[in-house]
Tab-separated table of C-alpha atoms and ligand atoms in Angstrom:
chain	number	residue	atom	x	y	z
C	1	UNK	CA	-23.301	2.119	-37.084
C	2	UNK	CA	-21.526	1.251	-33.874
C	3	UNK	CA	-19.991	-2.815	-33.858
C	4	UNK	CA	-18.142	-3.700	-31.114
C	5	UNK	CA	-16.762	-6.585	-32.979
C	6	UNK	CA	-15.367	-4.381	-36.168
C	7	UNK	CA	-11.599	-4.259	-37.336
C	8	UNK	CA	-11.477	-0.370	-36.380
C	9	UNK	CA	-11.627	-1.335	-32.964
C	10	UNK	CA	-8.123	-0.333	-31.516
C	11	UNK	CA	-7.467	-1.570	-28.130
C	12	UNK	CA	-5.947	2.053	-26.209
C	13	UNK	CA	-4.148	2.333	-22.772
C	14	UNK	CA	-4.552	5.296	-21.289
C	15	UNK	CA	-2.973	6.267	-17.757
C	16	UNK	CA	-3.010	9.299	-16.052
C	17	UNK	CA	-1.502	10.900	-12.533
C	18	UNK	CA	-0.979	13.921	-10.664
C	19	UNK	CA	-4.085	15.381	-11.767
C	20	UNK	CA	-4.586	17.000	-7.694
C	21	UNK	CA	-3.202	18.942	-4.766
C	22	UNK	CA	-2.622	18.781	-1.360
C	23	UNK	CA	-5.625	21.860	-1.491
C	24	UNK	CA	-8.481	19.499	-3.302
C	25	UNK	CA	-9.242	17.579	-6.627
C	26	UNK	CA	-8.909	13.496	-6.891
C	27	UNK	CA	-7.350	11.648	-9.806
C	28	UNK	CA	-9.864	9.164	-8.867
C	29	UNK	CA	-13.009	11.211	-9.302
C	30	UNK	CA	-11.343	12.787	-12.975
C	31	UNK	CA	-11.156	8.855	-13.788
C	32	UNK	CA	-14.936	8.602	-13.644
C	33	UNK	CA	-15.741	11.771	-14.689
C	34	UNK	CA	-13.695	10.211	-18.172
C	35	UNK	CA	-15.087	6.848	-18.158
C	36	UNK	CA	-18.584	7.916	-18.160
C	37	UNK	CA	-17.577	10.128	-21.008
C	38	UNK	CA	-16.151	7.457	-22.403
C	39	UNK	CA	-18.169	4.841	-21.688
C	40	UNK	CA	-21.647	6.969	-22.463
C	41	UNK	CA	-21.213	9.222	-24.835
C	42	UNK	CA	-18.059	7.610	-27.156
C	43	UNK	CA	-18.495	4.219	-27.080
C	44	UNK	CA	-15.637	2.765	-25.629
C	45	UNK	CA	-15.505	-0.736	-24.605
C	46	UNK	CA	-13.915	-0.853	-21.642
C	47	UNK	CA	-11.420	-4.600	-21.517
C	48	UNK	CA	-10.757	-4.311	-17.687
C	49	UNK	CA	-11.996	-1.991	-14.702
C	50	UNK	CA	-10.057	1.054	-14.553
C	51	UNK	CA	-6.869	0.504	-12.566
C	52	UNK	CA	-6.027	2.267	-9.341
C	53	UNK	CA	-3.274	1.284	-9.106
C	54	UNK	CA	-0.589	2.621	-5.846
C	55	UNK	CA	2.792	3.230	-6.277
C	56	UNK	CA	5.725	3.086	-4.304
C	57	UNK	CA	4.380	4.970	-1.051
C	58	UNK	CA	7.280	6.601	-0.189
C	59	UNK	CA	7.499	9.159	-2.889
C	60	UNK	CA	8.702	12.402	-1.583
C	61	UNK	CA	6.066	14.476	-3.797
C	62	UNK	CA	3.658	12.617	-3.631
C	63	UNK	CA	-0.060	13.679	-2.609
C	64	UNK	CA	-1.215	11.428	-0.413
C	65	UNK	CA	-1.009	7.587	-1.181
C	66	UNK	CA	0.532	7.698	-4.700
C	67	UNK	CA	-2.454	6.545	-6.475
C	68	UNK	CA	-2.308	6.540	-10.196
C	69	UNK	CA	-5.389	5.388	-13.003
C	70	UNK	CA	-5.111	3.093	-15.958
C	71	UNK	CA	-8.003	2.753	-18.882
C	72	UNK	CA	-8.134	0.282	-20.551
C	73	UNK	CA	-10.353	0.486	-24.117
C	74	UNK	CA	-11.336	-0.867	-27.331
C	75	UNK	CA	-12.331	2.072	-29.416
C	76	UNK	CA	-12.738	3.070	-33.201
C	77	UNK	CA	-12.564	6.524	-32.825
C	78	UNK	CA	-8.900	6.678	-30.594
C	79	UNK	CA	-8.013	10.124	-32.305
C	80	UNK	CA	-11.082	11.583	-30.802
C	81	UNK	CA	-10.825	9.941	-27.352
C	82	UNK	CA	-7.096	11.795	-26.924
C	83	UNK	CA	-8.032	15.409	-27.718
C	84	UNK	CA	-10.982	14.846	-25.424
C	85	UNK	CA	-8.480	13.213	-22.212
C	86	UNK	CA	-6.098	15.768	-23.193
C	87	UNK	CA	-8.485	18.609	-22.733
C	88	UNK	CA	-9.766	17.295	-19.774
C	89	UNK	CA	-7.274	16.609	-18.579
C	90	UNK	CA	-5.916	20.516	-18.673
C	91	UNK	CA	-8.710	21.791	-17.392
C	92	UNK	CA	-9.717	19.411	-14.819
C	93	UNK	CA	-6.382	19.514	-12.867
C	94	UNK	CA	-5.642	21.521	-9.789
C	95	UNK	CA	-1.786	22.628	-11.855
C	96	UNK	CA	-2.516	26.365	-10.285
C	97	UNK	CA	-1.908	24.812	-6.725
C	98	UNK	CA	1.020	22.612	-7.650
C	99	UNK	CA	-0.468	19.408	-9.749
C	100	UNK	CA	2.061	18.519	-12.414
C	101	UNK	CA	-0.101	16.281	-14.459
C	102	UNK	CA	0.947	13.495	-16.657
C	103	UNK	CA	-1.229	11.601	-19.628
C	104	UNK	CA	0.262	8.273	-21.135
C	105	UNK	CA	-1.516	6.740	-24.057
C	106	UNK	CA	-0.163	2.829	-25.506
C	107	UNK	CA	-2.123	1.079	-28.476
C	108	UNK	CA	-1.966	-2.573	-28.483
C	109	UNK	CA	-3.049	-5.838	-27.601
C	110	UNK	CA	-0.092	-6.838	-25.345
C	111	UNK	CA	1.678	-4.905	-23.026
C	112	UNK	CA	5.891	-5.012	-23.754
C	113	UNK	CA	7.965	-7.066	-20.978
C	114	UNK	CA	9.756	-3.656	-20.103
C	115	UNK	CA	6.577	-2.067	-19.878
C	116	UNK	CA	5.662	-4.189	-16.876
C	117	UNK	CA	9.243	-4.138	-15.279
C	118	UNK	CA	9.471	-0.840	-15.351
C	119	UNK	CA	5.887	-0.424	-13.753
C	120	UNK	CA	7.355	-3.081	-11.256
C	121	UNK	CA	10.131	-0.911	-10.271
C	122	UNK	CA	8.238	2.215	-9.973
C	123	UNK	CA	6.364	-0.178	-7.138
C	124	UNK	CA	9.199	0.242	-4.552
C	125	UNK	CA	12.336	2.506	-6.224
C	126	UNK	CA	11.599	6.102	-7.557
C	127	UNK	CA	12.309	6.721	-11.571
C	128	UNK	CA	13.883	9.637	-12.925
C	129	UNK	CA	11.210	11.355	-15.672
C	130	UNK	CA	13.918	11.271	-18.343
C	131	UNK	CA	14.192	7.528	-17.495
C	132	UNK	CA	10.439	7.489	-18.551
C	133	UNK	CA	10.401	9.448	-21.194
C	134	UNK	CA	13.521	7.608	-23.200
C	135	UNK	CA	11.276	3.980	-22.280
C	136	UNK	CA	8.209	6.040	-23.970
C	137	UNK	CA	10.039	6.677	-26.884
C	138	UNK	CA	11.506	3.520	-27.180
C	139	UNK	CA	7.706	1.253	-26.888
C	140	UNK	CA	5.654	4.124	-28.691
C	141	UNK	CA	4.008	5.484	-25.802
C	142	UNK	CA	2.719	8.829	-26.162
C	143	UNK	CA	3.297	11.253	-23.176
C	144	UNK	CA	1.718	14.484	-23.023
C	145	UNK	CA	2.920	16.573	-19.681
C	146	UNK	CA	0.935	20.122	-17.803
C	147	UNK	CA	3.361	21.985	-15.839
C	148	UNK	CA	6.157	19.812	-14.525
C	149	UNK	CA	4.892	17.103	-16.746
C	150	UNK	CA	6.030	14.531	-13.253
C	151	UNK	CA	3.120	12.744	-13.774
C	152	UNK	CA	3.828	10.244	-16.726
C	153	UNK	CA	6.210	8.767	-14.465
C	154	UNK	CA	2.882	7.119	-12.643
C	155	UNK	CA	0.613	7.199	-16.163
C	156	UNK	CA	3.263	4.864	-17.711
C	157	UNK	CA	3.608	2.752	-14.943
C	158	UNK	CA	0.186	2.343	-14.329
C	159	UNK	CA	-0.811	1.258	-17.985
C	160	UNK	CA	2.189	-1.499	-17.560
C	161	UNK	CA	0.397	-2.354	-14.048
C	162	UNK	CA	-1.399	-5.232	-14.969
C	163	UNK	CA	-2.562	-6.893	-11.519
C	164	UNK	CA	-2.649	-10.469	-12.959
C	165	UNK	CA	-2.125	-12.275	-9.475
C	166	UNK	CA	-3.059	-10.486	-6.276
C	167	UNK	CA	-5.437	-7.667	-6.509
C	168	UNK	CA	-8.359	-5.692	-4.960
C	169	UNK	CA	-12.019	-4.015	-5.981
C	170	UNK	CA	-12.648	-0.869	-3.956
C	171	UNK	CA	-16.250	1.008	-5.114
C	172	UNK	CA	-15.421	4.767	-4.821
C	173	UNK	CA	-18.806	7.240	-4.666
C	174	UNK	CA	-18.438	10.551	-5.179
C	175	UNK	CA	-20.307	13.955	-3.362
C	176	UNK	CA	-22.186	16.447	-5.897
C	177	UNK	CA	-19.605	19.922	-6.054
C	178	UNK	CA	-21.836	21.758	-3.996
C	179	UNK	CA	-21.805	19.395	-1.384
C	180	UNK	CA	-18.134	18.870	-1.783
C	181	UNK	CA	-16.469	20.252	2.128
C	182	UNK	CA	-19.055	20.202	3.953
C	183	UNK	CA	-19.308	16.910	6.175
C	184	UNK	CA	-19.514	13.127	5.450
C	185	UNK	CA	-23.439	12.563	7.098
C	186	UNK	CA	-23.052	8.019	6.792
C	187	UNK	CA	-24.770	6.022	9.478
C	188	UNK	CA	-22.348	3.983	11.200
C	189	UNK	CA	-24.941	1.434	12.437
C	190	UNK	CA	-25.121	0.520	8.817
C	191	UNK	CA	-21.185	0.921	8.106
C	192	UNK	CA	-20.640	-1.828	11.249
C	193	UNK	CA	-23.189	-4.117	9.550
C	194	UNK	CA	-21.159	-4.573	6.023
C	195	UNK	CA	-18.233	-4.953	8.465
C	196	UNK	CA	-19.534	-7.650	9.898
C	197	UNK	CA	-21.605	-9.523	7.271
C	198	UNK	CA	-18.795	-9.530	4.612
C	199	UNK	CA	-16.201	-10.045	6.619
C	200	UNK	CA	-13.302	-11.067	5.364
C	201	UNK	CA	-14.493	-10.554	1.531
C	202	UNK	CA	-14.876	-6.454	2.104
C	203	UNK	CA	-11.901	-4.792	4.509
C	204	UNK	CA	-11.211	-1.417	5.722
C	205	UNK	CA	-14.195	-0.462	6.717
C	206	UNK	CA	-14.262	-0.095	10.635
C	207	UNK	CA	-11.459	0.500	12.882
C	208	UNK	CA	-12.687	-1.521	16.168
C	209	UNK	CA	-9.500	-1.190	18.759
C	210	UNK	CA	-10.216	2.624	18.049
C	211	UNK	CA	-14.307	2.489	17.189
C	212	UNK	CA	-13.740	4.618	13.539
C	213	UNK	CA	-15.326	4.467	11.085
C	214	UNK	CA	-12.801	4.304	7.644
C	215	UNK	CA	-14.887	3.688	4.826
C	216	UNK	CA	-15.051	8.350	4.342
C	217	UNK	CA	-12.211	10.574	4.523
C	218	UNK	CA	-11.677	13.992	5.962
C	219	UNK	CA	-10.752	16.410	3.483
C	220	UNK	CA	-12.342	18.724	1.012
C	221	UNK	CA	-12.301	16.247	-2.227
C	222	UNK	CA	-15.050	14.723	-3.867
C	223	UNK	CA	-15.105	11.453	-3.028
C	224	UNK	CA	-17.323	10.245	-0.310
C	225	UNK	CA	-16.550	6.824	0.837
C	226	UNK	CA	-15.356	3.778	-1.052
C	227	UNK	CA	-15.230	0.504	0.037
C	228	UNK	CA	-12.342	-2.158	-0.759
C	229	UNK	CA	-12.940	-5.935	-0.924
C	230	UNK	CA	-12.289	-9.143	-2.849
C	231	UNK	CA	-14.843	-8.638	-6.002
C	232	UNK	CA	-16.967	-6.790	-7.388
C	233	UNK	CA	-20.076	-7.932	-6.449
C	234	UNK	CA	-19.356	-7.245	-3.015
C	235	UNK	CA	-17.810	-4.259	-2.545
C	236	UNK	CA	-21.376	-2.531	-5.007
C	237	UNK	CA	-23.488	-4.518	-2.562
C	238	UNK	CA	-22.229	-3.116	0.188
C	239	UNK	CA	-21.377	0.429	-1.073
C	240	UNK	CA	-25.194	0.445	-2.061
C	241	UNK	CA	-26.102	-0.647	1.163
C	242	UNK	CA	-24.304	2.368	3.154
C	243	UNK	CA	-25.249	5.237	0.498
C	244	UNK	CA	-26.296	8.246	2.293
C	245	UNK	CA	-29.498	10.323	1.940
C	246	UNK	CA	-26.957	13.266	0.321
C	247	UNK	CA	-27.969	13.480	-3.414
C	248	UNK	CA	-24.487	11.368	-4.898
C	249	UNK	CA	-23.028	11.938	-7.885
C	250	UNK	CA	-22.192	8.699	-9.297
C	251	UNK	CA	-20.219	5.386	-8.170
C	252	UNK	CA	-16.847	3.287	-9.960
C	253	UNK	CA	-15.500	-0.041	-8.979
C	254	UNK	CA	-11.526	0.285	-9.589
C	255	UNK	CA	-9.280	-2.293	-9.877
C	256	UNK	CA	-6.980	-1.855	-7.344
C	257	UNK	CA	-3.691	-3.242	-5.683
C	258	UNK	CA	-4.647	-1.797	-2.536
C	259	UNK	CA	-4.619	-4.396	0.312
C	260	UNK	CA	-1.949	-6.800	-1.567
C	261	UNK	CA	2.020	-5.535	-0.061
C	262	UNK	CA	2.504	-5.139	-3.276
C	263	UNK	CA	5.184	-2.626	-2.829
C	264	UNK	CA	7.061	-4.997	-0.154
C	265	UNK	CA	8.053	-7.849	-3.049
C	266	UNK	CA	11.120	-6.678	-3.589
C	267	UNK	CA	13.667	-8.562	-1.458
C	268	UNK	CA	16.309	-6.449	0.162
C	269	UNK	CA	18.394	-7.931	1.817
C	270	UNK	CA	21.539	-8.070	-0.192
C	271	UNK	CA	20.949	-5.115	-2.334
C	272	UNK	CA	22.261	-1.806	-1.423
C	273	UNK	CA	19.837	0.103	-0.108
C	274	UNK	CA	18.812	3.517	-1.746
C	275	UNK	CA	16.579	6.249	0.273
C	276	UNK	CA	12.721	5.364	-0.378
C	277	UNK	CA	13.244	2.648	-1.423
C	278	UNK	CA	10.215	0.071	-0.262
C	279	UNK	CA	10.795	-3.575	0.449
C	280	UNK	CA	11.534	-6.046	3.039
C	281	UNK	CA	14.579	-7.920	4.757
C	282	UNK	CA	15.575	-10.664	6.371
C	283	UNK	CA	18.118	-9.936	8.990
C	284	UNK	CA	19.197	-10.731	12.539
C	285	UNK	CA	18.994	-8.253	15.540
C	286	UNK	CA	22.730	-6.766	16.129
C	287	UNK	CA	21.972	-4.505	18.943
C	288	UNK	CA	18.968	-4.266	21.055
C	289	UNK	CA	16.200	-1.775	20.748
C	290	UNK	CA	16.222	1.299	22.572
C	291	UNK	CA	13.276	3.287	23.266
C	292	UNK	CA	13.104	6.819	22.569
C	293	UNK	CA	10.530	9.627	23.993
C	294	UNK	CA	7.419	9.938	22.463
C	295	UNK	CA	7.403	5.565	22.468
C	296	UNK	CA	9.586	5.648	19.148
C	297	UNK	CA	11.725	2.312	18.961
C	298	UNK	CA	15.051	2.096	17.020
C	299	UNK	CA	17.465	-1.048	16.938
C	300	UNK	CA	19.985	-2.259	14.693
C	301	UNK	CA	20.536	-5.656	12.031
C	302	UNK	CA	22.758	-6.783	9.983
C	303	UNK	CA	21.616	-8.497	6.560
C	304	UNK	CA	23.740	-12.005	5.355
C	305	UNK	CA	26.594	-10.088	3.955
C	306	UNK	CA	26.687	-8.008	7.408
C	307	UNK	CA	25.457	-4.642	6.439
C	308	UNK	CA	24.337	-3.242	9.531
C	309	UNK	CA	21.082	-0.943	9.157
C	310	UNK	CA	18.895	0.858	12.048
C	311	UNK	CA	15.656	0.025	12.282
C	312	UNK	CA	12.430	2.520	13.287
C	313	UNK	CA	9.441	1.420	14.459
C	314	UNK	CA	7.572	4.859	15.264
C	315	UNK	CA	4.876	5.185	17.541
C	316	UNK	CA	1.731	5.007	15.486
C	317	UNK	CA	2.520	1.936	14.010
C	318	UNK	CA	1.697	0.025	17.326
C	319	UNK	CA	4.478	-2.454	16.986
C	320	UNK	CA	6.827	-0.382	19.218
C	321	UNK	CA	6.149	-2.392	22.649
C	322	UNK	CA	6.356	-5.757	20.636
C	323	UNK	CA	9.658	-4.875	18.758
C	324	UNK	CA	11.601	-3.611	22.199
C	325	UNK	CA	11.485	-7.301	23.310
C	326	UNK	CA	13.489	-7.909	20.524
C	327	UNK	CA	17.229	-9.780	21.402
C	328	UNK	CA	20.389	-9.542	19.299
C	329	UNK	CA	20.384	-13.340	17.345
C	330	UNK	CA	16.664	-12.877	16.837
C	331	UNK	CA	16.069	-13.581	13.298
C	332	UNK	CA	13.752	-11.822	11.426
C	333	UNK	CA	12.031	-10.728	8.053
C	334	UNK	CA	10.916	-6.616	8.024
C	335	UNK	CA	8.249	-5.267	4.829
C	336	UNK	CA	10.454	-1.611	5.268
C	337	UNK	CA	10.603	2.308	3.332
C	338	UNK	CA	13.975	3.306	3.232
C	339	UNK	CA	14.166	6.922	4.374
C	340	UNK	CA	16.876	9.417	5.579
C	341	UNK	CA	18.348	9.258	9.806
C	342	UNK	CA	18.551	12.596	11.001
C	343	UNK	CA	21.623	12.701	12.555
C	344	UNK	CA	24.581	11.112	10.119
C	345	UNK	CA	23.000	11.162	7.221
C	346	UNK	CA	22.310	6.974	6.638
C	347	UNK	CA	19.497	5.536	5.938
C	348	UNK	CA	16.801	4.270	8.574
C	349	UNK	CA	14.289	0.905	7.643
C	350	UNK	CA	10.751	2.610	8.770
C	351	UNK	CA	8.947	-0.695	10.062
C	352	UNK	CA	5.780	-1.552	8.004
C	353	UNK	CA	4.838	-5.083	9.734
C	354	UNK	CA	7.558	-6.952	11.650
C	355	UNK	CA	7.579	-10.935	10.967
C	356	UNK	CA	9.612	-13.235	13.717
C	357	UNK	CA	11.004	-15.828	12.312
C	358	UNK	CA	13.148	-17.228	15.099
C	359	UNK	CA	14.088	-15.911	18.715
C	360	UNK	CA	17.379	-16.929	20.407
C	361	UNK	CA	17.106	-17.982	23.914
C	362	UNK	CA	18.194	-15.284	26.306
C	363	UNK	CA	20.424	-16.052	29.293
C	364	UNK	CA	21.813	-14.488	32.335
C	365	UNK	CA	24.756	-15.828	34.304
C	366	UNK	CA	23.277	-15.363	38.079
C	367	UNK	CA	25.006	-16.056	41.423
C	368	UNK	CA	24.372	-19.773	42.289
C	369	UNK	CA	21.096	-20.877	45.049
C	370	UNK	CA	22.272	-21.934	48.170
C	371	UNK	CA	20.827	-25.974	48.324
C	372	UNK	CA	20.319	-26.133	52.015
C	373	UNK	CA	19.186	-22.105	52.746
C	374	UNK	CA	17.459	-21.516	48.664
C	375	UNK	CA	19.198	-17.986	49.317
C	376	UNK	CA	21.320	-16.796	46.623
C	377	UNK	CA	24.756	-17.043	47.245
C	378	UNK	CA	27.627	-14.030	47.612
C	379	UNK	CA	30.999	-13.174	45.674
C	380	UNK	CA	33.764	-13.293	47.308
C	381	UNK	CA	35.888	-11.354	44.889
C	382	UNK	CA	36.787	-11.700	41.444
C	383	UNK	CA	38.018	-15.323	40.824
C	384	UNK	CA	37.246	-16.410	43.955
C	385	UNK	CA	34.045	-18.290	44.295
C	386	UNK	CA	30.809	-17.695	46.166
C	387	UNK	CA	29.820	-18.351	49.451
C	388	UNK	CA	25.774	-18.666	50.897
C	389	UNK	CA	26.123	-16.167	54.159
C	390	UNK	CA	24.046	-17.792	55.738
C	391	UNK	CA	25.320	-21.834	56.227
C	392	UNK	CA	29.035	-21.022	54.968
C	393	UNK	CA	28.523	-23.510	51.939
C	394	UNK	CA	30.882	-22.316	48.733
C	395	UNK	CA	30.068	-22.738	45.049
C	396	UNK	CA	32.688	-21.732	42.405
C	397	UNK	CA	30.856	-20.199	39.559
C	398	UNK	CA	27.549	-18.795	38.612
C	399	UNK	CA	24.929	-21.001	36.924
C	400	UNK	CA	23.494	-19.967	33.457
C	401	UNK	CA	19.801	-19.502	33.341
C	402	UNK	CA	17.456	-19.195	30.313
C	403	UNK	CA	15.252	-16.936	30.803
C	404	UNK	CA	11.395	-17.018	28.949
C	405	UNK	CA	10.994	-14.276	26.247
C	406	UNK	CA	7.081	-12.898	26.303
C	407	UNK	CA	7.246	-13.572	22.257
C	408	UNK	CA	6.350	-15.410	19.723
C	409	UNK	CA	6.417	-16.236	16.008
C	410	UNK	CA	4.871	-15.160	13.554
C	411	UNK	CA	3.343	-11.494	11.216
C	412	UNK	CA	2.733	-8.296	13.090
C	413	UNK	CA	0.855	-5.548	11.323
C	414	UNK	CA	0.591	-1.658	12.192
C	415	UNK	CA	-2.563	-0.562	13.940
C	416	UNK	CA	-5.639	-0.038	11.624
C	417	UNK	CA	-4.767	3.737	11.945
C	418	UNK	CA	-1.105	3.569	10.240
C	419	UNK	CA	-1.795	1.061	7.356
C	420	UNK	CA	-0.870	2.585	3.675
C	421	UNK	CA	-4.018	1.994	1.415
C	422	UNK	CA	-1.406	-0.801	0.049
C	423	UNK	CA	-1.041	-2.711	3.183
C	424	UNK	CA	-1.918	-6.303	3.092
C	425	UNK	CA	-4.339	-6.620	6.056
C	426	UNK	CA	-3.739	-9.716	8.132
C	427	UNK	CA	-7.075	-11.587	7.396
C	428	UNK	CA	-5.933	-11.259	3.021
C	429	UNK	CA	-2.555	-13.341	4.091
C	430	UNK	CA	-3.897	-16.661	2.417
C	431	UNK	CA	-6.189	-14.894	0.234
C	432	UNK	CA	-4.268	-13.986	-2.060
C	433	UNK	CA	-5.510	-14.164	-5.692
C	434	UNK	CA	-2.921	-16.167	-7.530
C	435	UNK	CA	-4.621	-16.724	-10.809
C	436	UNK	CA	-3.558	-14.804	-13.873
C	437	UNK	CA	-6.229	-11.522	-14.522
C	438	UNK	CA	-6.648	-11.811	-18.448
C	439	UNK	CA	-8.264	-8.898	-19.917
C	440	UNK	CA	-7.276	-10.425	-23.042
C	441	UNK	CA	-10.200	-12.794	-22.938
C	442	UNK	CA	-13.166	-10.822	-23.258
C	443	UNK	CA	-15.027	-11.056	-19.991
C	444	UNK	CA	-18.117	-8.709	-19.128
C	445	UNK	CA	-17.625	-6.506	-16.041
C	446	UNK	CA	-20.480	-6.525	-13.689
C	447	UNK	CA	-23.391	-4.832	-15.521
C	448	UNK	CA	-23.020	-1.795	-12.662
C	449	UNK	CA	-19.418	-1.452	-12.323
C	450	UNK	CA	-20.097	2.143	-12.990
C	451	UNK	CA	-23.635	4.248	-11.885
C	452	UNK	CA	-24.606	8.097	-12.320
C	453	UNK	CA	-27.422	9.152	-10.669
N	1	ATP	P1	-3.610	10.948	-5.070
N	1	ATP	O1	-3.515	9.921	-3.911
N	1	ATP	O2	-4.851	12.399	-3.642
N	1	ATP	O3	-4.063	10.588	-5.872
N	1	ATP	P2	-0.910	11.053	-4.953
N	1	ATP	O4	-0.368	10.695	-4.235
N	1	ATP	O5	-0.915	9.885	-6.159
N	1	ATP	O6	-2.074	11.508	-5.120
N	1	ATP	P3	0.028	12.684	-7.400
N	1	ATP	O7	-0.267	14.066	-6.894
N	1	ATP	O8	-0.656	11.360	-8.052
N	1	ATP	O9	0.403	12.391	-5.589
N	1	ATP	O10	1.825	12.447	-7.152
N	1	ATP	C1	2.819	11.467	-7.229
N	1	ATP	C2	3.985	11.680	-8.008
N	1	ATP	O11	4.885	10.853	-8.103
N	1	ATP	C3	3.609	11.900	-9.778
N	1	ATP	O12	3.816	12.605	-10.856
N	1	ATP	C4	4.008	10.497	-9.850
N	1	ATP	O13	3.725	10.536	-11.864
N	1	ATP	C5	5.388	9.839	-9.287
N	1	ATP	N1	6.073	8.847	-9.575
N	1	ATP	C6	4.879	7.960	-9.193
N	1	ATP	N2	5.408	6.725	-8.612
N	1	ATP	C7	6.979	7.283	-9.119
N	1	ATP	C8	8.061	6.035	-8.959
N	1	ATP	N3	8.117	5.039	-8.832
N	1	ATP	N4	9.638	7.511	-9.215
N	1	ATP	C9	9.445	8.183	-9.449
N	1	ATP	N5	8.004	9.344	-9.654
N	1	ATP	C10	7.080	8.897	-9.393
């Protein structure tokens, strides 16, 4: 007889990643299938929602959004779970098209500090597979590699990601295999309605500026749509409201770090920047922006150590016009991803958000105004002063004027279409969850978090 309170029940943390390829499949869909099996057929008790952890978005070998999945369960048959899991990942991954899956298993109630620190770094740094394997063996984390097995990096990192404070939820609905590849028919008026009615408790469902529905992807993958928001109840209700006529496989709620800017918490102001890092720096503008063809804007900044960096604001972010108004001395805070510049190989900081902290006065020296004629005086030659050509009045020096600056302090985000999964929408600033999420304290999950149709 199955007894959830039995001493034989073990807490098992399961991470997996890199099961899909550019051509198809989807790690979250695999997570849905595995979760259905574990919950419905293997008596596993989920002690947390399945986690969809978005890791450093600047990893060059990622497929799309660098998402890894972690399932945390209590079970009295961990060996059978592992056997099923490995068999399923092997069968259901897109190995022939370049997926390099990795699975990580950790048994125990508490997640060790070293593992949590590893996961924090995976949010902003590039981690080596050897380092991952070393840590795994030190902490008795079992890892399993398929193909080149790069997925163990994300798999291990997902287990160490507790998403203790700020986090969000996404309810993702999956298509039946026979419909994958066909257009997704969705009632846009319903999407507009949930976008209005559930604001600010759902986000990124609709882009009103470009009149685009955002809940459905466009590729051949099995995701029909996803609703992102602040709590499981709201995302489930909103998802059920927009469900299509097409018969779906089911849906599942993930707890995620999407919409939290978690990759940008790392202060790179005084650190040595490495290509593919994510983070933020506080700096001063040292060279005015130039705009190149295509509307991309480049300028130079300097941090407190007087290191100089080239900053790029690319056109699709929609921040170019604003950035082009910066001048030397402006104090800014920028969320960045570090990439290799083309011309001389030095790093370029690609802007993910721009906060203007302080704007300096812009002063120019201009020829003095004639008090009688109200006309600008003309220069009489170098160091010879100025004279009014109408009345002959003279003046010794230019006058200093302060130009008005068409720029306000504040935080500016890229347009919605340029958002990453991790980008925190403007309205979430101030809405962050600051209380710890404690999966150890048994808290039942919303009863409808997993549904098969
Ligand atoms: P999708 O979003 O469609 O699930 P993806 O963008 O997550 O796909 P993957 O196919 O999972 O892409 O590939 C990401 C790869 O990068 C994985 O092998 C993962 O282990 C690895 N990876 C993730 N984070 C890091 C990191 N910080 N350093 C090095 N490698 C990483």
